[in-house]
Tab-separated table of C-alpha atoms in Angstrom:
chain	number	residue	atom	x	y	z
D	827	UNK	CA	0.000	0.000	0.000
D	828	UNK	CA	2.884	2.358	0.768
D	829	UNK	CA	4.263	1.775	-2.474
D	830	UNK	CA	0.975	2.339	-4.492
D	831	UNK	CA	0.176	5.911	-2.607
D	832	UNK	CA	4.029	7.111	-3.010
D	833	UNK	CA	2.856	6.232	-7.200
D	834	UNK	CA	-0.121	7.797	-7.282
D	835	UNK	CA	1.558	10.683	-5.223
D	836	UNK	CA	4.017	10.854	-7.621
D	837	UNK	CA	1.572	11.555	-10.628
D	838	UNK	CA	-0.734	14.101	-8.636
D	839	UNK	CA	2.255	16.069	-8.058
D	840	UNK	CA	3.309	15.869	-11.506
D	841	UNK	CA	0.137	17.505	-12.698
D	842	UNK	CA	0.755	20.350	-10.330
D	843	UNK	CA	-1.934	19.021	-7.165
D	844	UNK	CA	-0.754	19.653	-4.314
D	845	UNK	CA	-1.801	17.937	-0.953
D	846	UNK	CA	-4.619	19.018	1.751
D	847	UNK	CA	-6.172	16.791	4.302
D	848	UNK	CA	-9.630	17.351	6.095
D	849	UNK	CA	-11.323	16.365	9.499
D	850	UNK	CA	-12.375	12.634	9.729
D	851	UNK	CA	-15.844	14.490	10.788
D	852	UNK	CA	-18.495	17.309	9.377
D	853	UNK	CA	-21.819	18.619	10.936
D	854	UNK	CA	-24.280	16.317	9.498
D	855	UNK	CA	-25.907	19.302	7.951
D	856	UNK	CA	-22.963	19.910	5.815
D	857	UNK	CA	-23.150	16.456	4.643
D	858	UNK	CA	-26.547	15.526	4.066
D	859	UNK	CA	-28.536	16.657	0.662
D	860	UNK	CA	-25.295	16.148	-1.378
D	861	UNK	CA	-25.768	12.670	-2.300
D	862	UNK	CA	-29.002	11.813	-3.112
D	863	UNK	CA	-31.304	9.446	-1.372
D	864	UNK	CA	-29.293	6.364	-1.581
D	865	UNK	CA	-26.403	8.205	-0.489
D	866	UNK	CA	-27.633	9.713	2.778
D	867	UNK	CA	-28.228	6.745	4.051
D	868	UNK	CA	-24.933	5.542	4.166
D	869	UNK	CA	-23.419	8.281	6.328
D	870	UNK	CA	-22.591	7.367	9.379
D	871	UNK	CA	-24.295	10.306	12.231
D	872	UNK	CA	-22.356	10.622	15.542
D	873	UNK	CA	-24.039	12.592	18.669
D	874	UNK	CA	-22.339	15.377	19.364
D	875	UNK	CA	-22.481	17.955	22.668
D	876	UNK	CA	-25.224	20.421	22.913
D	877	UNK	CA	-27.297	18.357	20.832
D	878	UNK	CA	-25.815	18.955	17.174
D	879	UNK	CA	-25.117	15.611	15.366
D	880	UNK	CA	-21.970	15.187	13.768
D	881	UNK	CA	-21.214	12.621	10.542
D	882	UNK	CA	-18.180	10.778	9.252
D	883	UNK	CA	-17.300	11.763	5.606
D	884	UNK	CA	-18.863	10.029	2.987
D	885	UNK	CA	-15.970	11.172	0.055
D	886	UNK	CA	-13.530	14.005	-0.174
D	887	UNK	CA	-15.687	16.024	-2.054
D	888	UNK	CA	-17.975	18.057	-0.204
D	889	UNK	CA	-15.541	18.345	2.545
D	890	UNK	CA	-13.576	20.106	0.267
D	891	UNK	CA	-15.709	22.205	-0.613
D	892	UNK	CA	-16.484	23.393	2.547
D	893	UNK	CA	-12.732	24.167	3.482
D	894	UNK	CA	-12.549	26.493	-0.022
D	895	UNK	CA	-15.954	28.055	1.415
D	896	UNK	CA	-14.190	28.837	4.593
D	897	UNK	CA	-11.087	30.342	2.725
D	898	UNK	CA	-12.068	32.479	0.298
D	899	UNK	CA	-8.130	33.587	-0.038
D	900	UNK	CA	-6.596	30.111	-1.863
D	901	UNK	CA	-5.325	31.057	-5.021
D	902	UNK	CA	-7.670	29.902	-8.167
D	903	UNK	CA	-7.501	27.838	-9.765
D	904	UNK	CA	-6.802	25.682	-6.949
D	905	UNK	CA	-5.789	22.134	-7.853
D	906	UNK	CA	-5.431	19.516	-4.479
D	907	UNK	CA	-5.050	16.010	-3.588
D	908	UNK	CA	-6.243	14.654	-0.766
D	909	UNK	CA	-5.559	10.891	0.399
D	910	UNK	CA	-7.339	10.034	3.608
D	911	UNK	CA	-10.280	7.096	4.487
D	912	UNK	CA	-13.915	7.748	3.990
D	913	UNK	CA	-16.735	5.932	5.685
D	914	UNK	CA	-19.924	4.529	4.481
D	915	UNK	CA	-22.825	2.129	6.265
D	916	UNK	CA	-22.832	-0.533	3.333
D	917	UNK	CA	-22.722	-4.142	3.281
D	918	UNK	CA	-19.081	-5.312	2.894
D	919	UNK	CA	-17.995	-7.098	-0.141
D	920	UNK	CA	-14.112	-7.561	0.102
D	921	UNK	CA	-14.089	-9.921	-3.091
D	922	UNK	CA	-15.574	-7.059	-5.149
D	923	UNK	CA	-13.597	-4.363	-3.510
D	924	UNK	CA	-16.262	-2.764	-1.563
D	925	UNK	CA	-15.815	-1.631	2.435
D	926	UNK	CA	-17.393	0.126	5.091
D	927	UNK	CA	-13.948	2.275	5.394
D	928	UNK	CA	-12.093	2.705	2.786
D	929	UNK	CA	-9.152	5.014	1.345
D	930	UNK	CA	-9.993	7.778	-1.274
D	931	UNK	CA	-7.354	9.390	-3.280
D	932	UNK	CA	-9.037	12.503	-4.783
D	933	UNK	CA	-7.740	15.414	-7.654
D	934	UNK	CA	-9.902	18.599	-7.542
D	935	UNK	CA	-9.782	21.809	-9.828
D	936	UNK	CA	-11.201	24.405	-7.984
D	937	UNK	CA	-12.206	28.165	-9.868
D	938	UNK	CA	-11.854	26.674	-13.360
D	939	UNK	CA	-14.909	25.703	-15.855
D	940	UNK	CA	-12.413	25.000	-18.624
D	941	UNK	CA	-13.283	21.110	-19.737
D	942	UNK	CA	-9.537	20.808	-20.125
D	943	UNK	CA	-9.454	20.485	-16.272
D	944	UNK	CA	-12.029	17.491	-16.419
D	945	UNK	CA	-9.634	16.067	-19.169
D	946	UNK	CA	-6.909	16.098	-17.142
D	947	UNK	CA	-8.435	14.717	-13.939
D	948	UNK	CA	-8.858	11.332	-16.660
D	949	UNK	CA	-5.469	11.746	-17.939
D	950	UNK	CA	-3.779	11.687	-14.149
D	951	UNK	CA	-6.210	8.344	-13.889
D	952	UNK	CA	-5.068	6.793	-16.486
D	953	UNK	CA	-1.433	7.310	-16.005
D	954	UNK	CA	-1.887	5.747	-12.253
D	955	UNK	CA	-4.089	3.106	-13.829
D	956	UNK	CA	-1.243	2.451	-16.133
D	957	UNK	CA	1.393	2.068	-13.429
D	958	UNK	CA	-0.910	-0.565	-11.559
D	959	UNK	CA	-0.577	-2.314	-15.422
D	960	UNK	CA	-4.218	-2.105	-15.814
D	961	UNK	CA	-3.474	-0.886	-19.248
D	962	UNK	CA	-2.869	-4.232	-20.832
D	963	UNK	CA	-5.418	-6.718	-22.631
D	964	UNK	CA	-5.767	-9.165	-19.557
D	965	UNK	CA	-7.380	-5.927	-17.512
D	966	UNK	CA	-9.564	-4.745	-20.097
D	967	UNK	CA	-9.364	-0.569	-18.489
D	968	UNK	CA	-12.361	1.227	-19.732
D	969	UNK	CA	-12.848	4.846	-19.071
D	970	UNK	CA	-17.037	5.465	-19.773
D	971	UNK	CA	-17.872	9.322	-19.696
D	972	UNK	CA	-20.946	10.826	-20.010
D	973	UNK	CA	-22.696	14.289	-19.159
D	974	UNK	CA	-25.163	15.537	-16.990
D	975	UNK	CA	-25.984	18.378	-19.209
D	976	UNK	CA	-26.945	15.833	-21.407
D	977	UNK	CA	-29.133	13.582	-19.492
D	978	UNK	CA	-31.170	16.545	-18.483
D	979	UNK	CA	-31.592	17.090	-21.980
D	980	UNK	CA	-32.522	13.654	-23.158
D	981	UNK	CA	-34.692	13.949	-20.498
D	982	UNK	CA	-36.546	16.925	-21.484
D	983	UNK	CA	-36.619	15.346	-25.129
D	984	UNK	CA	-38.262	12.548	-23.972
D	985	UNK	CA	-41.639	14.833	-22.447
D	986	UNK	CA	-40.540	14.969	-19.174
D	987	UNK	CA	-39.865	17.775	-16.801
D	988	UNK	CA	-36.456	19.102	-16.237
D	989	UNK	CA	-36.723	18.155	-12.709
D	990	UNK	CA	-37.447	14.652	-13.364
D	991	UNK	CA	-33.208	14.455	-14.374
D	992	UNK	CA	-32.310	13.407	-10.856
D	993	UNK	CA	-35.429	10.911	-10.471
D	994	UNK	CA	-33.993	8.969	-13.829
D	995	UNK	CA	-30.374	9.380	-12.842
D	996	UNK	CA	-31.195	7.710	-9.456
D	997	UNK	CA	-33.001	4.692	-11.081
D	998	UNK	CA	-30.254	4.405	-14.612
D	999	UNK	CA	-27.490	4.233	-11.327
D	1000	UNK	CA	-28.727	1.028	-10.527
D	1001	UNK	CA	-29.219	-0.417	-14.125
D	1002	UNK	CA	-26.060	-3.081	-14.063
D	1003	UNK	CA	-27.152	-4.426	-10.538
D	1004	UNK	CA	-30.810	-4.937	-11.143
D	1005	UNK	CA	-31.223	-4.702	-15.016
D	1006	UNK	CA	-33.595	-2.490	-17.062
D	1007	UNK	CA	-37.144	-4.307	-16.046
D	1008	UNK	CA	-36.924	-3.039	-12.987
D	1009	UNK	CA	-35.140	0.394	-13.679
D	1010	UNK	CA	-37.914	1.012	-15.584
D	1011	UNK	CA	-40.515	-0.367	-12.562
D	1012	UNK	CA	-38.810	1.874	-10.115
D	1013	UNK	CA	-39.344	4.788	-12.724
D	1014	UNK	CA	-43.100	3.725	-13.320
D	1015	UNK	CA	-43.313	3.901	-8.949
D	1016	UNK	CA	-41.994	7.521	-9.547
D	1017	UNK	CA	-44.872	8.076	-11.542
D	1018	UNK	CA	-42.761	8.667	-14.773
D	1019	UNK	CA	-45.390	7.915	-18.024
D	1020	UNK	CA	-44.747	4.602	-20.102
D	1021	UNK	CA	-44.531	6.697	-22.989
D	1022	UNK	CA	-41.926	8.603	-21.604
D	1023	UNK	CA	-39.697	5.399	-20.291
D	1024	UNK	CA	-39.867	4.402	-23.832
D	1025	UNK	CA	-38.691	6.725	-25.380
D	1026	UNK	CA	-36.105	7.432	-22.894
D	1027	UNK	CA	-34.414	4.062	-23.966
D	1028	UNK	CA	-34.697	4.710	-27.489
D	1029	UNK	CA	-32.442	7.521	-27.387
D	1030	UNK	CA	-30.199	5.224	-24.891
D	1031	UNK	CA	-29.873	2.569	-27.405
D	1032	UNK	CA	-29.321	5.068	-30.462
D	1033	UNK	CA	-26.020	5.400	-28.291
D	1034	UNK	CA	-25.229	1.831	-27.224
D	1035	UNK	CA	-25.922	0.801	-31.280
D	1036	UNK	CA	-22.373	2.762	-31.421
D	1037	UNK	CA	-20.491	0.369	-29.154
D	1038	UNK	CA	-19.726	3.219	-27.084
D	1039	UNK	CA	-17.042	4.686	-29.413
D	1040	UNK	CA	-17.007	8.677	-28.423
D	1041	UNK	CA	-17.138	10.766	-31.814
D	1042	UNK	CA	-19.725	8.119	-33.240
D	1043	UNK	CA	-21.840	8.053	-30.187
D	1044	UNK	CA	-22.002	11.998	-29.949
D	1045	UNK	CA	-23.355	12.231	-33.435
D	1046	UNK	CA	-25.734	9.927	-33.123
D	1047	UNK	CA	-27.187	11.119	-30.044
D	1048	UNK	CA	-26.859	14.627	-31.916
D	1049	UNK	CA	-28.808	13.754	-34.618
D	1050	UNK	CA	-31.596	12.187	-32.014
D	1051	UNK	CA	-31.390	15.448	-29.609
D	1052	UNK	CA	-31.610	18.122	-32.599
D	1053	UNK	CA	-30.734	21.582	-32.135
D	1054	UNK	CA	-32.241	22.332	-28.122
D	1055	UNK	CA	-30.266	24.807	-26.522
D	1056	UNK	CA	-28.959	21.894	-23.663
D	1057	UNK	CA	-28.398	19.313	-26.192
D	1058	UNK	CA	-26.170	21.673	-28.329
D	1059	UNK	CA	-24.192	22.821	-24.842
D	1060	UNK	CA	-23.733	19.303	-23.718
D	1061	UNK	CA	-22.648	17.879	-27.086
D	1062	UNK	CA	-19.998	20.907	-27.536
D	1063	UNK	CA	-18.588	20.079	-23.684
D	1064	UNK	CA	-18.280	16.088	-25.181
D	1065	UNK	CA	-16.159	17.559	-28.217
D	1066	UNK	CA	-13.789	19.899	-26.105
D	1067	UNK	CA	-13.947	16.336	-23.704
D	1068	UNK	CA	-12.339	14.073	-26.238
D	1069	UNK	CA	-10.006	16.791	-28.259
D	1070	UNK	CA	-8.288	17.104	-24.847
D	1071	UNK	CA	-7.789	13.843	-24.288
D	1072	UNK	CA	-6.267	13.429	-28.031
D	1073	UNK	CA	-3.838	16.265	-26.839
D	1074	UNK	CA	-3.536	14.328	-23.171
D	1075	UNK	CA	-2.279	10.902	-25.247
D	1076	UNK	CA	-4.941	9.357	-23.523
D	1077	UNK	CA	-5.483	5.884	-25.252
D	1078	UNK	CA	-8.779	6.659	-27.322
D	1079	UNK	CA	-9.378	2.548	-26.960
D	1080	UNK	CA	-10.038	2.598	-23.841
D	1081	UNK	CA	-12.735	5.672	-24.158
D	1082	UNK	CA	-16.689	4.733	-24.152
D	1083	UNK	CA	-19.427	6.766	-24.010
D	1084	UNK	CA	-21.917	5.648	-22.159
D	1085	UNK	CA	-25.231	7.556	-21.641
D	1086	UNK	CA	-26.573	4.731	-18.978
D	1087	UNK	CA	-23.406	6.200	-16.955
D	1088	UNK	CA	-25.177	9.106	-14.061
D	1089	UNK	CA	-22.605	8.473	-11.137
D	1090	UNK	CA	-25.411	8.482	-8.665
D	1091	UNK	CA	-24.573	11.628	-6.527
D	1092	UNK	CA	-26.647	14.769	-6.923
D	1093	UNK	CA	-24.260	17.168	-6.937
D	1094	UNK	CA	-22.804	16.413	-10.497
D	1095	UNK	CA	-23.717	19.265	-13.029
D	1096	UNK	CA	-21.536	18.291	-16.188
D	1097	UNK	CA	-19.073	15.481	-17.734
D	1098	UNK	CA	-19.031	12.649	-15.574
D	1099	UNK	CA	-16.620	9.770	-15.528
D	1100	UNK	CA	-15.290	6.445	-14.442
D	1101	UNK	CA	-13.296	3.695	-14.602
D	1102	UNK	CA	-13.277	-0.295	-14.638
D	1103	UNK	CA	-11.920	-3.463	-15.628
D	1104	UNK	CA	-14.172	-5.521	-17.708
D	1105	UNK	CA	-11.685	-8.271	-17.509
D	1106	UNK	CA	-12.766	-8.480	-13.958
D	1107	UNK	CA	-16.033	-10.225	-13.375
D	1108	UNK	CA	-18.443	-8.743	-10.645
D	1109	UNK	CA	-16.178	-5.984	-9.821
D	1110	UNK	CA	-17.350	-2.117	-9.182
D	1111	UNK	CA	-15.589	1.013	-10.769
D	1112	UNK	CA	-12.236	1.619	-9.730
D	1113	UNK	CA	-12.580	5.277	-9.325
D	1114	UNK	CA	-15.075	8.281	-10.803
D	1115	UNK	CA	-15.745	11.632	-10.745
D	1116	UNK	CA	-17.182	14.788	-12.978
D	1117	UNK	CA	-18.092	18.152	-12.692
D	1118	UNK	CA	-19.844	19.521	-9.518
D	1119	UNK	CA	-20.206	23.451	-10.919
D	1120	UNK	CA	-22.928	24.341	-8.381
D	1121	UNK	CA	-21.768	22.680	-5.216
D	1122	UNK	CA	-19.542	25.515	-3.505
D	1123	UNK	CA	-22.386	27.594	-3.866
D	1124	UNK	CA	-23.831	25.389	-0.805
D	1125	UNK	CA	-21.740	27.253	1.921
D	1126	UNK	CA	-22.274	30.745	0.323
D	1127	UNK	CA	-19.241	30.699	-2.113
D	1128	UNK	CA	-21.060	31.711	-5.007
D	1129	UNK	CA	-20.254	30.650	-9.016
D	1130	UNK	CA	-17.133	28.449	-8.259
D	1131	UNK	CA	-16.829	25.676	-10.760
D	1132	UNK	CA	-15.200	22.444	-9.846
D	1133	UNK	CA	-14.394	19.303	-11.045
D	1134	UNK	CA	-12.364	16.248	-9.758
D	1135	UNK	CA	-11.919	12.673	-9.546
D	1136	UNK	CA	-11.556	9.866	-7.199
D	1137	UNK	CA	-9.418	6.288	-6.767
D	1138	UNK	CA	-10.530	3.897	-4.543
D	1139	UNK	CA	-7.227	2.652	-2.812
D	1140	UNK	CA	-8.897	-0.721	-1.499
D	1141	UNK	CA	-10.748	-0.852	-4.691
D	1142	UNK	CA	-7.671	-0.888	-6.951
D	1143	UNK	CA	-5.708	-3.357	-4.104
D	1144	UNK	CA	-8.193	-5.930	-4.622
D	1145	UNK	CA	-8.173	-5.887	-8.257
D	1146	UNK	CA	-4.543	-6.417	-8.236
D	1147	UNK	CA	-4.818	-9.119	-5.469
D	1148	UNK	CA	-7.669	-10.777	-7.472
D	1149	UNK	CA	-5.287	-10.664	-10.977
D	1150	UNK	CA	-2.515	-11.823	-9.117
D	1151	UNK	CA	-0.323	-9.021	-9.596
D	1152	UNK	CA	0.271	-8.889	-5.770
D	1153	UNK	CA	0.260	-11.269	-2.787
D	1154	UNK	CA	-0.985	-10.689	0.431
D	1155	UNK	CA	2.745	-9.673	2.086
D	1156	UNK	CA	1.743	-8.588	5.660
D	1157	UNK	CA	5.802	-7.477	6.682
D	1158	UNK	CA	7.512	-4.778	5.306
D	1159	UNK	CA	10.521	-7.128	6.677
D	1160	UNK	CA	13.147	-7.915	3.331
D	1161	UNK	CA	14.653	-10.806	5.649
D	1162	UNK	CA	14.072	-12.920	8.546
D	1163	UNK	CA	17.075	-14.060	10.908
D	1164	UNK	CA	16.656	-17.543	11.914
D	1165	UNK	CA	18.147	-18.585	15.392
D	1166	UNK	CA	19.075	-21.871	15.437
D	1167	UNK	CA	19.673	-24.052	18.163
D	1168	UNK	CA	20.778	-22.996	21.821
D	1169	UNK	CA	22.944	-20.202	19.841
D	1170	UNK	CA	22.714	-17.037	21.577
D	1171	UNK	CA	20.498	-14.320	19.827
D	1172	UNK	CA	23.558	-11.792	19.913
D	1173	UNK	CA	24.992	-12.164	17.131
D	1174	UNK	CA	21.755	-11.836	15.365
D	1175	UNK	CA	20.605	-8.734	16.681
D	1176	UNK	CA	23.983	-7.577	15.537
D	1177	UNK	CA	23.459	-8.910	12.112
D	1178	UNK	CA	20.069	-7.064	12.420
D	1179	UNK	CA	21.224	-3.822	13.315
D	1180	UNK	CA	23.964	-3.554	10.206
D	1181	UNK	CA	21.461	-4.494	8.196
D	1182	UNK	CA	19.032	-1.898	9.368
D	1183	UNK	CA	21.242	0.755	8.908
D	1184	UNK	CA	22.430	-0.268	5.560
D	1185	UNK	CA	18.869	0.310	4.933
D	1186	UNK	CA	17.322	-3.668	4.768
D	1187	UNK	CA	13.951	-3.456	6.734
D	1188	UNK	CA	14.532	-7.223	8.524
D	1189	UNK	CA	13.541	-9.274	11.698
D	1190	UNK	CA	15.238	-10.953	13.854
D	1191	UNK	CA	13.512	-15.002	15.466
D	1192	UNK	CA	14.188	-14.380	19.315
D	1193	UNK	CA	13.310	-17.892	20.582
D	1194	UNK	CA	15.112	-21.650	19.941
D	1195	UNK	CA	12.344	-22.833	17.582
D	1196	UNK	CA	12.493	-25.314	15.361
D	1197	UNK	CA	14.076	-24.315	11.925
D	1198	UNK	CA	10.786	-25.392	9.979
D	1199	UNK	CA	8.873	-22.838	12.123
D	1200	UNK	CA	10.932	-19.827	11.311
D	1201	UNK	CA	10.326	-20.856	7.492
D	1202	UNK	CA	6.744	-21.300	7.884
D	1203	UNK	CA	6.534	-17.898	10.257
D	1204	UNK	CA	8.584	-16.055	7.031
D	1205	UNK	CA	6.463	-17.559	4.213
D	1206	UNK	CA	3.110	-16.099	6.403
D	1207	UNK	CA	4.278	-13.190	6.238
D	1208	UNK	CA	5.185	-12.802	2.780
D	1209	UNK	CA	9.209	-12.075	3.937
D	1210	UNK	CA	11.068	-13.132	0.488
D	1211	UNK	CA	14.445	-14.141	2.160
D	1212	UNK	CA	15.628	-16.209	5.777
D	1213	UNK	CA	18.790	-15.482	6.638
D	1214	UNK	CA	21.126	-18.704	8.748
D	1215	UNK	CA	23.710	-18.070	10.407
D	1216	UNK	CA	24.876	-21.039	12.623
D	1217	UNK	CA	28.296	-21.224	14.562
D	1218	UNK	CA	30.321	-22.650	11.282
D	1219	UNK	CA	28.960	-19.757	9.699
D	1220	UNK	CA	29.691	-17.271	11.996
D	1221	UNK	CA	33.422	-18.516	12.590
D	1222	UNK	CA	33.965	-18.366	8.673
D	1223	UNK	CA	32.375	-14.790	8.384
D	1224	UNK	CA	29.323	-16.125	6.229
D	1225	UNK	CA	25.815	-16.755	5.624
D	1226	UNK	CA	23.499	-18.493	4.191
D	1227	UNK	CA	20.585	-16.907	2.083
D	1228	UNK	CA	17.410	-18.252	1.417
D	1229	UNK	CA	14.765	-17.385	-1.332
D	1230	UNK	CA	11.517	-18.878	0.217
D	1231	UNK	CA	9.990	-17.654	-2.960
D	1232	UNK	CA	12.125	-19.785	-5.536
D	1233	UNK	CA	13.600	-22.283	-2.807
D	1234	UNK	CA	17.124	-21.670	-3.799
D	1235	UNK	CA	19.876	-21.411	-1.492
D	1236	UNK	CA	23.638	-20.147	-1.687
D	1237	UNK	CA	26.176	-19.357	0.663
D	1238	UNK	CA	27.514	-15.270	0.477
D	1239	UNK	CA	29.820	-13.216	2.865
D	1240	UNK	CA	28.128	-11.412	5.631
D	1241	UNK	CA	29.584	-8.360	4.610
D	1242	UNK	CA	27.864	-8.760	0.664
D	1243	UNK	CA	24.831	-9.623	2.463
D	1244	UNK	CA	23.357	-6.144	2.401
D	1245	UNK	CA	24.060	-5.381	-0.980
D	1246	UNK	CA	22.805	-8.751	-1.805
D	1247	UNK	CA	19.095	-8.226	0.002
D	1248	UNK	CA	19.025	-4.606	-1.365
D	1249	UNK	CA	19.446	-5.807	-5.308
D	1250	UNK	CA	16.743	-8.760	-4.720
């Protein structure tokens, strides 16, 4: 884990965000209203003196935008990344890689509506996608994008009110767990016309007959919108969308549009976005985001666009873990010292402490165990090498080096054996 977050560090920093943390906790006014129905009742409400209820955050998000609120003086744009846990009252499901607390790794432009910004928020995903290796065939990385501009406007195509956009988006949010028959049941209960849920998944499927490739996908749903003012202003944002991402070297392969895609929360007023790994059976997004243009205004900011993007930390671990890519190594230890025998534990500590300082993370077995043990105690652990050192050794100056890994075995100078660990 230390080594993913010093990656997707790396990357943040290299598109100029620069870090800010937040309180684990909010007022629960602050909170609720900001992620739609579903959402709110996942946040987790803690009493708090003189009868004011606090919450744990749900995302980064809105707790960001109360911290710009309450300094109006940050420079703007302001761009930030913010790594810390998030909590949310769901039913766990480690083998698709969701948890009640979980890391977030967030990238927010702050002060800028320039779709450029949303570009890059997918360009600094795909580049940490890429460094995970998600990028290759096996993986099957997807980025989907759609807009909320333009849902509102299908929406109001279709006959329907323009305040009806959140009712649909709630119900499409749910279409890959519980399929369209009852996505379109739920919108029926909402008292949304037959007529209208037809017609609504006409203009759906004039995109999905595309296969989801962007430029074709945006002129058909064009031609299907016509000219309305919100379908024109929507479908120009998509353009800007993928010329950026041409300029970004964003793999255009990997790019679907997807007008089923709403990213549930309510606070999303433009191009929204996420990622996944259809070579992954059963398994949720990896990360998402969009534009949130009319959030700030919320704590009295005023016309502040924003847009960023979000990594689930846990999410991304499992998907490795399920590919294989990475075991489940619980030490940071390179090497374990085995003590064998009634030999005294001296000289290992010793052996320990050059190590240590030569910059080999390593433990050290205090107790006379047996030698099979100290293996098995290593191999739990995920520690890659044992080191023995028994009195023949010790008089001749040497050790021996184990790879538990490959089960090979050879016989170096303890003075090498630094070097040795460090190039393994």
């Amino acid at each position: 884990r230390k080594a993913m977050l010093a990656t997707m560090t790396g990357i943040f920093e290299d598109f100029g965000f620069a870090p800010v943390e937040t309180p684990a906790m909010e007022f629960l006014d602050i909170l609720l209203g900001k992620y739609g129905e579903e959402g709110d009742k996942l946040i987790y409400p803690l009493a708090y003196k003189g009868g004011k209820t606090l919450g744990l955050r749900y995302d980064l998000t809105v707790p960001l935008s109360r911290l710009v609120a309450m300094n109006p003086d940050l420079p703007r744009p302001f761009k930030r990344y913010q790594i810390q846990p998030v909590w949310r009252a769901d039913r766990p499901q480690p083998a698709q890689g969701r948890f009640r607390e979980f890391y977030q790794c967030d990238v927010d432009t702050i002060g800028s509506a320039a779709i450029s910004a949303d570009a890059e928020n997918l360009a600094v995903c795909y580049r940490v996608y890429e460094a995970f290796g998600f990028n290759d065939a096996e993986c099957g990385l997807v980025m989907r994008v759609n807009n909320r501009k333009l849902l509102r406007a299908i929406v109001e195509a279709v006959g329907l009110p323009g305040n009806s956009d959140r009712v649909v988006c709630t119900a499409l949010d749910k279409i890959d767990k519980i399929g369209r028959e009852a996505v379109e049941s739920e919108l029926r209960d909402k008292g949304i016309a037959a007529s209208a849920i037809a017609s609504l998944f006409e203009v759906i499927a004039c995109g999905q007959s595309t296969g989801g490739e962007p430029r074709q996908t945006l002129a058909a749903v064009r031609d299907r919108l016509g000219t309305a003012d919100a379908a024109v202003a929507a479908g120009d944002e998509m353009a800007q969308l993928f010329d950026a991402l041409d300029a970004l070297e964003v793999p255009a392969n990997i790019l679907r549009f997807d007008l089923v895609l709403t990213r549930g929360l309510d606070y999303y007023t433009g191009p929204i976005y996420e990622f996944a790994l259809s070579g992954l059976d059963n398994f949720g997004s990896l990360g998402g985001g969009g534009r949130y243009d009319d959030l700030m205004a919320n704590y009295g900011v005023g016309d502040l666009p924003a847009t960023g993007v979000s990594i689930g930390l846990s999410r991304v671990q499992s998907a490795l873990q399920r590919l294989g890519r990475i075991g489940s190594r619980r030490s940071p230890a390179q090497a374990l010292i085995l003590r064998l025998g009634d030999h005294g534990v001296e000289h290992s500590l010793r052996l320990a402490t050059r190590l240590r300082r030569s910059g080999v993370p390593c433990e050290v077995w205090y107790e006379p165990d047996r030698f099979k043990k100290q293996i098995q105690h290593a191999d739990r652990l995920g520690i890659p090498f044992v080191v023995i050192q028994g009195p023949d050794e010790l008089e001749r100056g040497v050790v021996q080096l184990k790879d538990i890994r490959k089960g090979e075995q050879r016989e170096i100078a303890e003075g090498d054996l630094a070097d040795q660990l460090r190039a393994s």
